[in-house]
Short mmCIF file of C-alpha atoms in Angstrom, two decimals:
data_model
loop_
_atom_site.label_atom_id
_atom_site.label_comp_id
_atom_site.label_asym_id
_atom_site.label_seq_id
_atom_site.Cartn_x
_atom_site.Cartn_y
_atom_site.Cartn_z
CA UNK A 1 -7.09 -33.30 -10.75
CA UNK A 2 -4.15 -33.30 -13.14
CA UNK A 3 -4.51 -29.60 -13.95
CA UNK A 4 -6.28 -26.46 -12.69
CA UNK A 5 -8.93 -26.60 -15.42
CA UNK A 6 -10.12 -30.09 -14.56
CA UNK A 7 -9.99 -29.21 -10.85
CA UNK A 8 -12.21 -26.18 -11.45
CA UNK A 9 -14.59 -28.44 -13.39
CA UNK A 10 -14.83 -30.74 -10.35
CA UNK A 11 -15.72 -27.73 -8.18
CA UNK A 12 -18.19 -26.45 -10.78
CA UNK A 13 -19.98 -29.78 -10.71
CA UNK A 14 -19.83 -29.79 -6.88
CA UNK A 15 -17.71 -32.97 -6.87
CA UNK A 16 -14.98 -31.25 -4.81
CA UNK A 17 -15.93 -29.01 -1.88
CA UNK A 18 -12.87 -29.40 0.39
CA UNK A 19 -9.79 -27.26 1.12
CA UNK A 20 -7.16 -26.62 -1.57
CA UNK A 21 -4.01 -26.37 0.56
CA UNK A 22 -1.25 -28.43 -1.09
CA UNK A 23 -3.31 -29.18 -4.21
CA UNK A 24 -1.82 -28.52 -7.66
CA UNK A 25 1.36 -27.12 -6.11
CA UNK A 26 2.92 -24.17 -7.88
CA UNK A 27 -0.29 -22.82 -9.39
CA UNK A 28 -1.51 -19.54 -7.95
CA UNK A 29 -4.58 -19.84 -5.72
CA UNK A 30 -6.93 -16.93 -5.19
CA UNK A 31 -9.16 -15.57 -2.44
CA UNK A 32 -12.60 -14.25 -3.37
CA UNK A 33 -14.78 -11.28 -2.55
CA UNK A 34 -18.01 -10.54 -4.43
CA UNK A 35 -19.54 -7.14 -3.65
CA UNK A 36 -22.54 -5.14 -4.81
CA UNK A 37 -21.65 -2.23 -7.13
CA UNK A 38 -22.08 0.35 -4.34
CA UNK A 39 -19.22 -1.14 -2.28
CA UNK A 40 -17.07 -2.34 -5.18
CA UNK A 41 -15.48 1.03 -5.96
CA UNK A 42 -14.41 1.58 -2.34
CA UNK A 43 -13.02 -1.95 -2.24
CA UNK A 44 -10.99 -1.52 -5.42
CA UNK A 45 -9.49 1.67 -3.95
CA UNK A 46 -8.81 -0.21 -0.70
CA UNK A 47 -6.76 -2.76 -2.67
CA UNK A 48 -4.93 0.01 -4.58
CA UNK A 49 -4.03 1.70 -1.29
CA UNK A 50 -3.18 -1.49 0.62
CA UNK A 51 -1.55 -3.84 -1.90
CA UNK A 52 0.31 -5.91 0.70
CA UNK A 53 -2.75 -6.87 2.78
CA UNK A 54 -5.21 -6.82 -0.16
CA UNK A 55 -3.23 -7.87 -3.27
CA UNK A 56 -5.83 -7.58 -6.04
CA UNK A 57 -5.10 -9.97 -8.92
CA UNK A 58 -8.09 -9.03 -11.08
CA UNK A 59 -11.83 -8.43 -11.02
CA UNK A 60 -14.74 -9.62 -13.11
CA UNK A 61 -15.52 -7.75 -16.30
CA UNK A 62 -19.32 -7.21 -16.25
CA UNK A 63 -20.00 -10.96 -16.10
CA UNK A 64 -19.37 -13.91 -13.79
CA UNK A 65 -17.70 -15.67 -16.73
CA UNK A 66 -15.01 -13.09 -17.59
CA UNK A 67 -12.11 -11.52 -15.71
CA UNK A 68 -10.14 -8.41 -16.62
CA UNK A 69 -6.95 -9.72 -18.30
CA UNK A 70 -8.81 -13.03 -18.39
CA UNK A 71 -6.25 -14.99 -20.42
CA UNK A 72 -3.51 -14.26 -17.93
CA UNK A 73 -5.36 -16.26 -15.26
CA UNK A 74 -7.67 -18.66 -17.13
CA UNK A 75 -5.96 -20.10 -20.20
CA UNK A 76 -8.97 -21.54 -21.95
CA UNK A 77 -12.19 -23.35 -21.34
CA UNK A 78 -15.18 -22.39 -19.25
CA UNK A 79 -15.03 -20.16 -16.15
CA UNK A 80 -17.72 -19.23 -13.64
CA UNK A 81 -16.74 -17.29 -10.54
CA UNK A 82 -20.04 -18.35 -8.89
CA UNK A 83 -19.22 -22.08 -9.07
CA UNK A 84 -15.46 -22.62 -9.53
CA UNK A 85 -14.48 -22.26 -5.87
CA UNK A 86 -14.95 -25.40 -3.73
CA UNK A 87 -17.02 -23.52 -1.13
CA UNK A 88 -18.48 -20.05 -0.53
CA UNK A 89 -19.26 -17.96 2.57
CA UNK A 90 -22.42 -15.86 2.26
CA UNK A 91 -22.58 -12.65 4.33
CA UNK A 92 -25.44 -10.26 5.05
CA UNK A 93 -24.90 -7.05 7.03
CA UNK A 94 -21.35 -8.19 7.79
CA UNK A 95 -22.47 -11.52 9.30
CA UNK A 96 -21.81 -14.99 7.94
CA UNK A 97 -25.21 -16.56 7.36
CA UNK A 98 -24.49 -19.59 5.16
CA UNK A 99 -21.85 -21.75 3.44
CA UNK A 100 -22.69 -23.09 -0.01
CA UNK A 101 -21.05 -24.90 -2.93
CA UNK A 102 -22.05 -22.12 -5.34
CA UNK A 103 -23.33 -18.55 -5.12
CA UNK A 104 -25.53 -18.45 -8.22
CA UNK A 105 -28.52 -17.16 -6.23
CA UNK A 106 -26.48 -14.35 -4.62
CA UNK A 107 -24.93 -12.96 -7.83
CA UNK A 108 -26.96 -10.11 -9.32
CA UNK A 109 -26.55 -7.54 -12.08
CA UNK A 110 -23.87 -5.05 -11.07
CA UNK A 111 -22.07 -7.38 -8.65
CA UNK A 112 -18.29 -7.37 -8.99
CA UNK A 113 -16.05 -10.33 -8.11
CA UNK A 114 -12.50 -9.67 -6.90
CA UNK A 115 -9.71 -12.27 -6.92
CA UNK A 116 -7.04 -11.68 -4.27
CA UNK A 117 -3.62 -13.35 -3.98
CA UNK A 118 -3.13 -16.11 -1.39
CA UNK A 119 -0.02 -17.04 0.59
CA UNK A 120 -0.24 -20.75 -0.33
CA UNK A 121 1.97 -19.71 -3.29
CA UNK A 122 4.94 -18.72 -1.17
CA UNK A 123 4.53 -21.59 1.29
CA UNK A 124 5.30 -23.94 -1.61
CA UNK A 125 8.42 -21.93 -2.52
CA UNK A 126 9.59 -21.92 1.12
CA UNK A 127 9.17 -25.69 1.31
CA UNK A 128 11.17 -26.14 -1.91
CA UNK A 129 14.03 -24.17 -0.32
CA UNK A 130 14.05 -26.45 2.74
CA UNK A 131 12.24 -23.85 4.84
CA UNK A 132 8.78 -25.42 4.98
CA UNK A 133 6.55 -23.48 7.39
CA UNK A 134 5.78 -25.41 10.57
CA UNK A 135 2.04 -25.39 9.83
CA UNK A 136 2.74 -27.16 6.51
CA UNK A 137 5.00 -29.75 8.18
CA UNK A 138 2.46 -30.36 10.95
CA UNK A 139 -0.50 -30.37 8.56
CA UNK A 140 -2.25 -27.74 10.65
CA UNK A 141 -3.69 -24.36 9.71
CA UNK A 142 -1.46 -21.30 9.98
CA UNK A 143 -1.91 -19.03 13.06
CA UNK A 144 -3.64 -15.74 12.24
CA UNK A 145 -3.91 -12.64 14.43
CA UNK A 146 -5.98 -9.46 14.29
CA UNK A 147 -3.60 -6.52 14.80
CA UNK A 148 -3.85 -2.88 15.86
CA UNK A 149 -2.39 -1.82 12.51
CA UNK A 150 -5.16 -0.38 10.33
CA UNK A 151 -5.50 -0.41 6.57
CA UNK A 152 -5.19 2.99 4.95
CA UNK A 153 -8.83 4.06 4.86
CA UNK A 154 -10.70 3.97 1.58
CA UNK A 155 -14.32 5.05 1.10
CA UNK A 156 -16.60 2.95 3.29
CA UNK A 157 -13.64 0.88 4.54
CA UNK A 158 -12.56 2.73 7.68
CA UNK A 159 -10.90 1.37 10.85
CA UNK A 160 -10.29 -2.03 9.27
CA UNK A 161 -7.38 -3.87 10.93
CA UNK A 162 -4.63 -5.92 9.25
CA UNK A 163 -4.86 -9.64 9.86
CA UNK A 164 -1.41 -11.30 9.86
CA UNK A 165 -0.35 -14.92 9.51
CA UNK A 166 2.50 -16.10 11.77
CA UNK A 167 5.17 -18.68 10.95
CA UNK A 168 8.04 -19.30 13.40
CA UNK A 169 11.63 -19.34 12.03
CA UNK A 170 15.16 -19.42 13.39
CA UNK A 171 16.76 -15.96 13.49
CA UNK A 172 19.48 -17.13 11.08
CA UNK A 173 16.88 -18.11 8.48
CA UNK A 174 14.98 -14.80 8.50
CA UNK A 175 16.97 -13.14 5.70
CA UNK A 176 16.47 -16.12 3.37
CA UNK A 177 12.77 -16.35 4.24
CA UNK A 178 12.43 -12.64 3.48
CA UNK A 179 14.24 -13.00 0.15
CA UNK A 180 12.15 -15.96 -1.01
CA UNK A 181 8.79 -14.44 -0.17
CA UNK A 182 9.76 -10.92 -1.39
CA UNK A 183 9.35 -12.12 -4.99
CA UNK A 184 5.67 -12.99 -4.41
CA UNK A 185 4.52 -9.43 -4.95
CA UNK A 186 0.92 -10.37 -5.70
CA UNK A 187 0.58 -12.76 -2.77
CA UNK A 188 1.60 -10.56 0.22
CA UNK A 189 5.37 -10.54 -0.52
CA UNK A 190 7.89 -10.40 2.33
CA UNK A 191 6.98 -10.34 6.05
CA UNK A 192 5.73 -6.98 7.33
CA UNK A 193 7.44 -7.53 10.70
CA UNK A 194 9.10 -10.21 12.87
CA UNK A 195 10.38 -10.90 16.37
CA UNK A 196 8.68 -10.48 19.74
CA UNK A 197 9.16 -6.72 19.42
CA UNK A 198 7.42 -6.99 16.03
CA UNK A 199 4.46 -8.71 17.74
CA UNK A 200 4.32 -5.78 20.14
CA UNK A 201 4.38 -3.21 17.31
CA UNK A 202 1.45 -5.08 15.72
CA UNK A 203 -0.47 -5.06 19.01
CA UNK A 204 -0.56 -8.87 19.31
CA UNK A 205 -1.13 -9.69 22.98
CA UNK A 206 -0.88 -13.48 23.13
CA UNK A 207 0.97 -15.47 20.45
CA UNK A 208 -0.60 -18.67 21.79
CA UNK A 209 -4.14 -17.47 21.09
CA UNK A 210 -4.60 -16.74 17.40
CA UNK A 211 -7.95 -15.24 16.35
CA UNK A 212 -8.07 -17.60 13.33
CA UNK A 213 -6.38 -20.91 12.47
CA UNK A 214 -4.43 -23.14 14.85
CA UNK A 215 -1.94 -22.25 17.61
CA UNK A 216 1.65 -22.98 16.48
CA UNK A 217 4.45 -23.52 19.02
CA UNK A 218 7.41 -21.15 18.84
CA UNK A 219 10.56 -23.04 19.89
CA UNK A 220 13.23 -21.42 22.07
CA UNK A 221 15.54 -20.81 19.12
CA UNK A 222 12.77 -19.35 16.95
CA UNK A 223 11.01 -16.01 16.59
CA UNK A 224 7.57 -15.28 15.12
CA UNK A 225 7.49 -13.93 11.54
CA UNK A 226 4.40 -12.02 10.38
CA UNK A 227 2.97 -11.72 6.88
CA UNK A 228 -0.09 -9.72 5.83
CA UNK A 229 -2.92 -12.21 5.44
CA UNK A 230 -5.71 -12.73 2.92
CA UNK A 231 -8.30 -12.84 5.71
CA UNK A 232 -7.88 -9.04 5.97
CA UNK A 233 -10.40 -8.22 3.19
CA UNK A 234 -13.06 -10.51 4.71
CA UNK A 235 -12.57 -8.92 8.13
CA UNK A 236 -12.88 -5.50 6.43
CA UNK A 237 -16.25 -6.57 5.04
CA UNK A 238 -17.32 -7.81 8.46
CA UNK A 239 -16.16 -4.52 10.04
CA UNK A 240 -18.18 -2.23 7.77
CA UNK A 241 -20.79 -4.78 6.68
CA UNK A 242 -23.75 -2.86 8.05
CA UNK A 243 -23.15 -0.12 5.50
CA UNK A 244 -23.25 -2.59 2.58
CA UNK A 245 -26.68 -3.28 1.05
CA UNK A 246 -27.18 -6.80 -0.24
CA UNK A 247 -25.25 -10.07 -0.19
CA UNK A 248 -21.48 -10.22 0.05
CA UNK A 249 -19.77 -13.48 -0.90
CA UNK A 250 -16.29 -14.70 0.06
CA UNK A 251 -14.57 -18.04 -0.41
CA UNK A 252 -14.70 -20.31 2.63
CA UNK A 253 -11.22 -19.86 4.20
CA UNK A 254 -8.82 -22.50 2.84
CA UNK A 255 -11.14 -23.25 -0.10
CA UNK A 256 -9.53 -21.31 -2.96
CA UNK A 257 -9.83 -20.91 -6.70
CA UNK A 258 -6.91 -22.55 -8.53
CA UNK A 259 -5.72 -20.45 -11.47
CA UNK A 260 -3.87 -21.54 -14.61
CA UNK A 261 -0.88 -19.29 -13.88
CA UNK A 262 2.26 -19.88 -11.83
CA UNK A 263 3.25 -16.19 -12.12
CA UNK A 264 3.24 -14.31 -8.84
CA UNK A 265 4.99 -10.99 -9.44
CA UNK B 1 7.52 32.06 -13.87
CA UNK B 2 4.64 31.82 -16.34
CA UNK B 3 4.98 28.05 -16.75
CA UNK B 4 6.71 25.06 -15.13
CA UNK B 5 9.43 24.91 -17.78
CA UNK B 6 10.62 28.46 -17.25
CA UNK B 7 10.38 27.98 -13.46
CA UNK B 8 12.62 24.90 -13.69
CA UNK B 9 15.05 26.95 -15.77
CA UNK B 10 15.22 29.57 -12.99
CA UNK B 11 16.03 26.79 -10.49
CA UNK B 12 18.57 25.22 -12.87
CA UNK B 13 20.36 28.57 -13.10
CA UNK B 14 20.11 28.97 -9.30
CA UNK B 15 17.99 32.12 -9.66
CA UNK B 16 15.20 30.62 -7.52
CA UNK B 17 16.05 28.68 -4.35
CA UNK B 18 12.93 29.30 -2.22
CA UNK B 19 9.82 27.25 -1.36
CA UNK B 20 7.28 26.33 -4.05
CA UNK B 21 4.05 26.32 -2.00
CA UNK B 22 1.34 28.19 -3.92
CA UNK B 23 3.50 28.62 -7.05
CA UNK B 24 2.11 27.60 -10.46
CA UNK B 25 -1.12 26.37 -8.86
CA UNK B 26 -2.64 23.26 -10.37
CA UNK B 27 0.61 21.75 -11.64
CA UNK B 28 1.79 18.64 -9.84
CA UNK B 29 4.79 19.17 -7.56
CA UNK B 30 7.12 16.33 -6.66
CA UNK B 31 9.26 15.26 -3.72
CA UNK B 32 12.72 13.84 -4.43
CA UNK B 33 14.88 10.97 -3.25
CA UNK B 34 18.16 10.04 -4.95
CA UNK B 35 19.65 6.74 -3.78
CA UNK B 36 22.67 4.63 -4.63
CA UNK B 37 21.85 1.50 -6.67
CA UNK B 38 22.19 -0.78 -3.61
CA UNK B 39 19.29 0.93 -1.80
CA UNK B 40 17.22 1.82 -4.87
CA UNK B 41 15.64 -1.61 -5.35
CA UNK B 42 14.47 -1.78 -1.72
CA UNK B 43 13.07 1.73 -2.03
CA UNK B 44 11.15 0.98 -5.22
CA UNK B 45 9.59 -2.04 -3.47
CA UNK B 46 8.82 0.16 -0.45
CA UNK B 47 6.84 2.49 -2.73
CA UNK B 48 5.08 -0.45 -4.40
CA UNK B 49 4.06 -1.81 -0.99
CA UNK B 50 3.15 1.57 0.57
CA UNK B 51 1.62 3.64 -2.23
CA UNK B 52 -0.32 5.96 0.10
CA UNK B 53 2.67 7.14 2.14
CA UNK B 54 5.22 6.78 -0.70
CA UNK B 55 3.34 7.50 -3.96
CA UNK B 56 6.02 6.95 -6.61
CA UNK B 57 5.39 9.03 -9.72
CA UNK B 58 8.43 7.87 -11.69
CA UNK B 59 12.17 7.28 -11.47
CA UNK B 60 15.15 8.25 -13.58
CA UNK B 61 16.01 6.06 -16.54
CA UNK B 62 19.80 5.52 -16.33
CA UNK B 63 20.49 9.26 -16.53
CA UNK B 64 19.80 12.44 -14.54
CA UNK B 65 18.22 13.90 -17.71
CA UNK B 66 15.56 11.24 -18.38
CA UNK B 67 12.59 9.88 -16.43
CA UNK B 68 10.64 6.69 -17.08
CA UNK B 69 7.51 7.83 -18.97
CA UNK B 70 9.39 11.12 -19.35
CA UNK B 71 6.88 12.84 -21.65
CA UNK B 72 4.07 12.37 -19.17
CA UNK B 73 5.84 14.63 -16.66
CA UNK B 74 8.21 16.84 -18.69
CA UNK B 75 6.61 17.95 -21.95
CA UNK B 76 9.68 19.22 -23.76
CA UNK B 77 12.89 21.07 -23.24
CA UNK B 78 15.81 20.33 -20.96
CA UNK B 79 15.55 18.43 -17.66
CA UNK B 80 18.16 17.75 -15.00
CA UNK B 81 17.08 16.13 -11.73
CA UNK B 82 20.34 17.38 -10.12
CA UNK B 83 19.54 21.07 -10.71
CA UNK B 84 15.80 21.56 -11.33
CA UNK B 85 14.70 21.57 -7.67
CA UNK B 86 15.12 24.90 -5.85
CA UNK B 87 17.10 23.30 -3.01
CA UNK B 88 18.53 19.90 -2.04
CA UNK B 89 19.20 18.14 1.30
CA UNK B 90 22.37 16.02 1.29
CA UNK B 91 22.46 13.04 3.69
CA UNK B 92 25.29 10.74 4.75
CA UNK B 93 24.68 7.76 7.04
CA UNK B 94 21.10 8.97 7.54
CA UNK B 95 22.18 12.43 8.74
CA UNK B 96 21.57 15.75 7.01
CA UNK B 97 25.00 17.24 6.37
CA UNK B 98 24.37 20.04 3.87
CA UNK B 99 21.77 22.02 1.85
CA UNK B 100 22.73 22.99 -1.70
CA UNK B 101 21.19 24.48 -4.83
CA UNK B 102 22.26 21.48 -6.90
CA UNK B 103 23.52 17.94 -6.29
CA UNK B 104 25.81 17.54 -9.30
CA UNK B 105 28.74 16.44 -7.11
CA UNK B 106 26.65 13.82 -5.27
CA UNK B 107 25.18 12.12 -8.36
CA UNK B 108 27.23 9.12 -9.49
CA UNK B 109 26.90 6.28 -11.98
CA UNK B 110 24.19 3.90 -10.80
CA UNK B 111 22.33 6.48 -8.70
CA UNK B 112 18.55 6.43 -9.14
CA UNK B 113 16.31 9.47 -8.65
CA UNK B 114 12.72 8.94 -7.47
CA UNK B 115 9.93 11.52 -7.85
CA UNK B 116 7.18 11.21 -5.23
CA UNK B 117 3.77 12.90 -5.21
CA UNK B 118 3.19 15.89 -2.93
CA UNK B 119 0.03 17.02 -1.13
CA UNK B 120 0.26 20.63 -2.42
CA UNK B 121 -1.85 19.28 -5.33
CA UNK B 122 -4.88 18.50 -3.21
CA UNK B 123 -4.54 21.62 -1.04
CA UNK B 124 -5.22 23.66 -4.18
CA UNK B 125 -8.30 21.56 -4.98
CA UNK B 126 -9.59 21.91 -1.40
CA UNK B 127 -9.18 25.69 -1.57
CA UNK B 128 -11.07 25.82 -4.88
CA UNK B 129 -13.98 24.02 -3.19
CA UNK B 130 -14.09 26.58 -0.38
CA UNK B 131 -12.34 24.20 2.03
CA UNK B 132 -8.89 25.79 2.12
CA UNK B 133 -6.72 24.11 4.79
CA UNK B 134 -6.05 26.36 7.78
CA UNK B 135 -2.29 26.27 7.16
CA UNK B 136 -2.88 27.69 3.65
CA UNK B 137 -5.19 30.42 4.98
CA UNK B 138 -2.74 31.32 7.75
CA UNK B 139 0.28 31.10 5.45
CA UNK B 140 1.98 28.68 7.85
CA UNK B 141 3.44 25.24 7.31
CA UNK B 142 1.19 22.20 7.82
CA UNK B 143 1.54 20.26 11.13
CA UNK B 144 3.29 16.90 10.68
CA UNK B 145 3.49 14.05 13.18
CA UNK B 146 5.56 10.86 13.43
CA UNK B 147 3.15 7.98 14.16
CA UNK B 148 3.36 4.47 15.60
CA UNK B 149 2.01 3.08 12.32
CA UNK B 150 4.85 1.43 10.40
CA UNK B 151 5.29 1.09 6.66
CA UNK B 152 5.02 -2.46 5.38
CA UNK B 153 8.67 -3.53 5.51
CA UNK B 154 10.64 -3.77 2.28
CA UNK B 155 14.27 -4.89 2.04
CA UNK B 156 16.49 -2.57 4.08
CA UNK B 157 13.49 -0.39 5.01
CA UNK B 158 12.30 -1.92 8.28
CA UNK B 159 10.56 -0.25 11.25
CA UNK B 160 10.00 2.97 9.32
CA UNK B 161 7.05 4.97 10.70
CA UNK B 162 4.36 6.84 8.74
CA UNK B 163 4.56 10.61 8.98
CA UNK B 164 1.12 12.24 8.70
CA UNK B 165 0.08 15.81 7.95
CA UNK B 166 -2.83 17.20 10.00
CA UNK B 167 -5.46 19.69 8.85
CA UNK B 168 -8.42 20.55 11.13
CA UNK B 169 -11.96 20.45 9.66
CA UNK B 170 -15.53 20.66 10.90
CA UNK B 171 -17.14 17.23 11.29
CA UNK B 172 -19.79 18.16 8.70
CA UNK B 173 -17.10 18.87 6.09
CA UNK B 174 -15.22 15.57 6.50
CA UNK B 175 -17.11 13.64 3.82
CA UNK B 176 -16.55 16.38 1.22
CA UNK B 177 -12.87 16.70 2.17
CA UNK B 178 -12.51 12.92 1.80
CA UNK B 179 -14.23 12.95 -1.59
CA UNK B 180 -12.11 15.77 -2.99
CA UNK B 181 -8.76 14.34 -1.90
CA UNK B 182 -9.70 10.72 -2.79
CA UNK B 183 -9.17 11.56 -6.47
CA UNK B 184 -5.52 12.49 -5.87
CA UNK B 185 -4.36 8.89 -6.02
CA UNK B 186 -0.73 9.76 -6.74
CA UNK B 187 -0.48 12.42 -4.06
CA UNK B 188 -1.60 10.53 -0.90
CA UNK B 189 -5.33 10.43 -1.73
CA UNK B 190 -7.93 10.58 1.02
CA UNK B 191 -7.15 10.90 4.76
CA UNK B 192 -5.94 7.68 6.42
CA UNK B 193 -7.75 8.58 9.66
CA UNK B 194 -9.47 11.45 11.49
CA UNK B 195 -10.86 12.49 14.87
CA UNK B 196 -9.27 12.42 18.31
CA UNK B 197 -9.75 8.64 18.35
CA UNK B 198 -7.90 8.56 15.01
CA UNK B 199 -4.99 10.45 16.62
CA UNK B 200 -4.93 7.78 19.31
CA UNK B 201 -4.90 4.93 16.75
CA UNK B 202 -1.93 6.64 15.09
CA UNK B 203 -0.12 6.96 18.41
CA UNK B 204 -0.02 10.78 18.33
CA UNK B 205 0.44 11.98 21.91
CA UNK B 206 0.19 15.76 21.66
CA UNK B 207 -1.57 17.46 18.75
CA UNK B 208 -0.04 20.78 19.80
CA UNK B 209 3.52 19.53 19.32
CA UNK B 210 4.10 18.42 15.73
CA UNK B 211 7.48 16.84 14.96
CA UNK B 212 7.69 18.88 11.72
CA UNK B 213 6.03 22.07 10.48
CA UNK B 214 4.02 24.53 12.57
CA UNK B 215 1.43 23.92 15.33
CA UNK B 216 -2.11 24.54 14.02
CA UNK B 217 -5.00 25.33 16.39
CA UNK B 218 -7.95 22.94 16.38
CA UNK B 219 -11.11 24.91 17.13
CA UNK B 220 -13.87 23.53 19.39
CA UNK B 221 -16.08 22.63 16.43
CA UNK B 222 -13.25 20.95 14.52
CA UNK B 223 -11.48 17.59 14.55
CA UNK B 224 -8.01 16.73 13.26
CA UNK B 225 -7.81 15.02 9.84
CA UNK B 226 -4.70 13.01 8.97
CA UNK B 227 -3.15 12.36 5.56
CA UNK B 228 -0.08 10.26 4.82
CA UNK B 229 2.78 12.70 4.26
CA UNK B 230 5.65 12.96 1.79
CA UNK B 231 8.15 13.36 4.62
CA UNK B 232 7.71 9.61 5.26
CA UNK B 233 10.31 8.52 2.64
CA UNK B 234 12.93 10.94 3.99
CA UNK B 235 12.33 9.72 7.56
CA UNK B 236 12.68 6.15 6.22
CA UNK B 237 16.10 7.07 4.83
CA UNK B 238 17.07 8.65 8.14
CA UNK B 239 15.84 5.53 10.00
CA UNK B 240 17.94 3.02 8.05
CA UNK B 241 20.58 5.46 6.77
CA UNK B 242 23.50 3.69 8.43
CA UNK B 243 22.97 0.69 6.15
CA UNK B 244 23.16 2.86 3.00
CA UNK B 245 26.64 3.39 1.52
CA UNK B 246 27.18 6.78 -0.10
CA UNK B 247 25.27 10.03 -0.45
CA UNK B 248 21.49 10.19 -0.35
CA UNK B 249 19.81 13.33 -1.68
CA UNK B 250 16.31 14.65 -0.96
CA UNK B 251 14.62 17.91 -1.80
CA UNK B 252 14.65 20.48 0.98
CA UNK B 253 11.12 20.21 2.49
CA UNK B 254 8.79 22.70 0.80
CA UNK B 255 11.19 23.14 -2.14
CA UNK B 256 9.66 20.93 -4.83
CA UNK B 257 10.05 20.14 -8.49
CA UNK B 258 7.20 21.58 -10.56
CA UNK B 259 6.09 19.18 -13.32
CA UNK B 260 4.35 19.95 -16.60
CA UNK B 261 1.33 17.79 -15.72
CA UNK B 262 -1.87 18.60 -13.84
CA UNK B 263 -2.87 14.90 -13.80
CA UNK B 264 -2.98 13.36 -10.33
CA UNK B 265 -4.72 10.00 -10.65
#
């Protein structure tokens, strides 16, 4: 696992099927969504209109082996979007029906794979600045909440809420945390809101009961800080899934593709 | 007024200082924001993060006479962002203090001018398809509402609400209206929400009392349809204006720059 290419080879050969948090630090990790042609155009527009919640890195170029701007993300060697993630979630009609180590059977002519930026990138940068998120320090999953803020509608994707991740910080650290994560334009960038009033604006009712991930304690001298979260696109697919014909594939949360680039802007 | 260039010349010579709605149909019209250097970077990020509400067409390139990708917007001849709009709003500390036919005195070294797409473009396309918005038919201003949906925060721009424009349509026409306006990617694109439930999601309390523009009747067989609105950036400046040093200049609402392009995607 000395480099992203050999790590992807392990995944491809189904020798690694676990989470990727903390692995190959500094390299960009990507979320996945594979959609049938009919939904792909709406989804690409959704990303264009909502770049903070759905930061599209690139999509496949008529083949599971090639990405648009391929060389920017995969330097050389083999690539197969159907096998290079550690684990895949298979959806039908918006419902999760299976988890598999590859999605070769689900990929069909006309399917489009989308790679979406992941906040693991900025967690590493925060840690390097002495501002490691509590979930990283505790080795737990980040807290994630479904909000009452909706994505700007695009085609079939209507009434799809933002999912946010929450990391507690001291008020005095907020400006530095904002500055560090602001640079990560393709992986959600700076927080979209913060504070207990921010939680209220986002329609979050109980900070102790996240919809995804683990509960994280907020100390008395801390406030919650909210970033747009890569779970948003998968919840969008679940929300409108009944209007999508055919299989939809996502990565299993936490089980990302590791790219050859460290570039995040 | 046979073409955009001669219309801009009229404005430059202060021979036209009225609204531009319906003038030179088919040409893209642009909203304006001129900011001091210190706020310009935050604003450019705000546009990058919120392309539906703040669709940035281009910005000035170190001079009031040149735009980035200049030739795409201004084919030939003279250009001066300080004079080529019919009328300018001058702000200090977030408050409107004056309206002028030029902003030569307010422009200073380091100021950056931003041109932002305007929904007049898609109103023309709707009318051509036999779906003219009621405000166009009635010759009134569109209804605009301040919502409880916030822009994704960027630098100094925090807690800035979306402003939406509202046009009533019959339920059966919604899909066609969505399809037509979807193509106008640089001028707000398709509606972000619709229906009376959509008004509720956006936190709009009274559809008869718009914060800007004129009230528009919604007939019994119609529902309200909401687009992100170009007033959003000016409200953002008003919201955080006290943290901006120096003059901020916008166009006077309805008084746009007419560009040489008809391209909107």
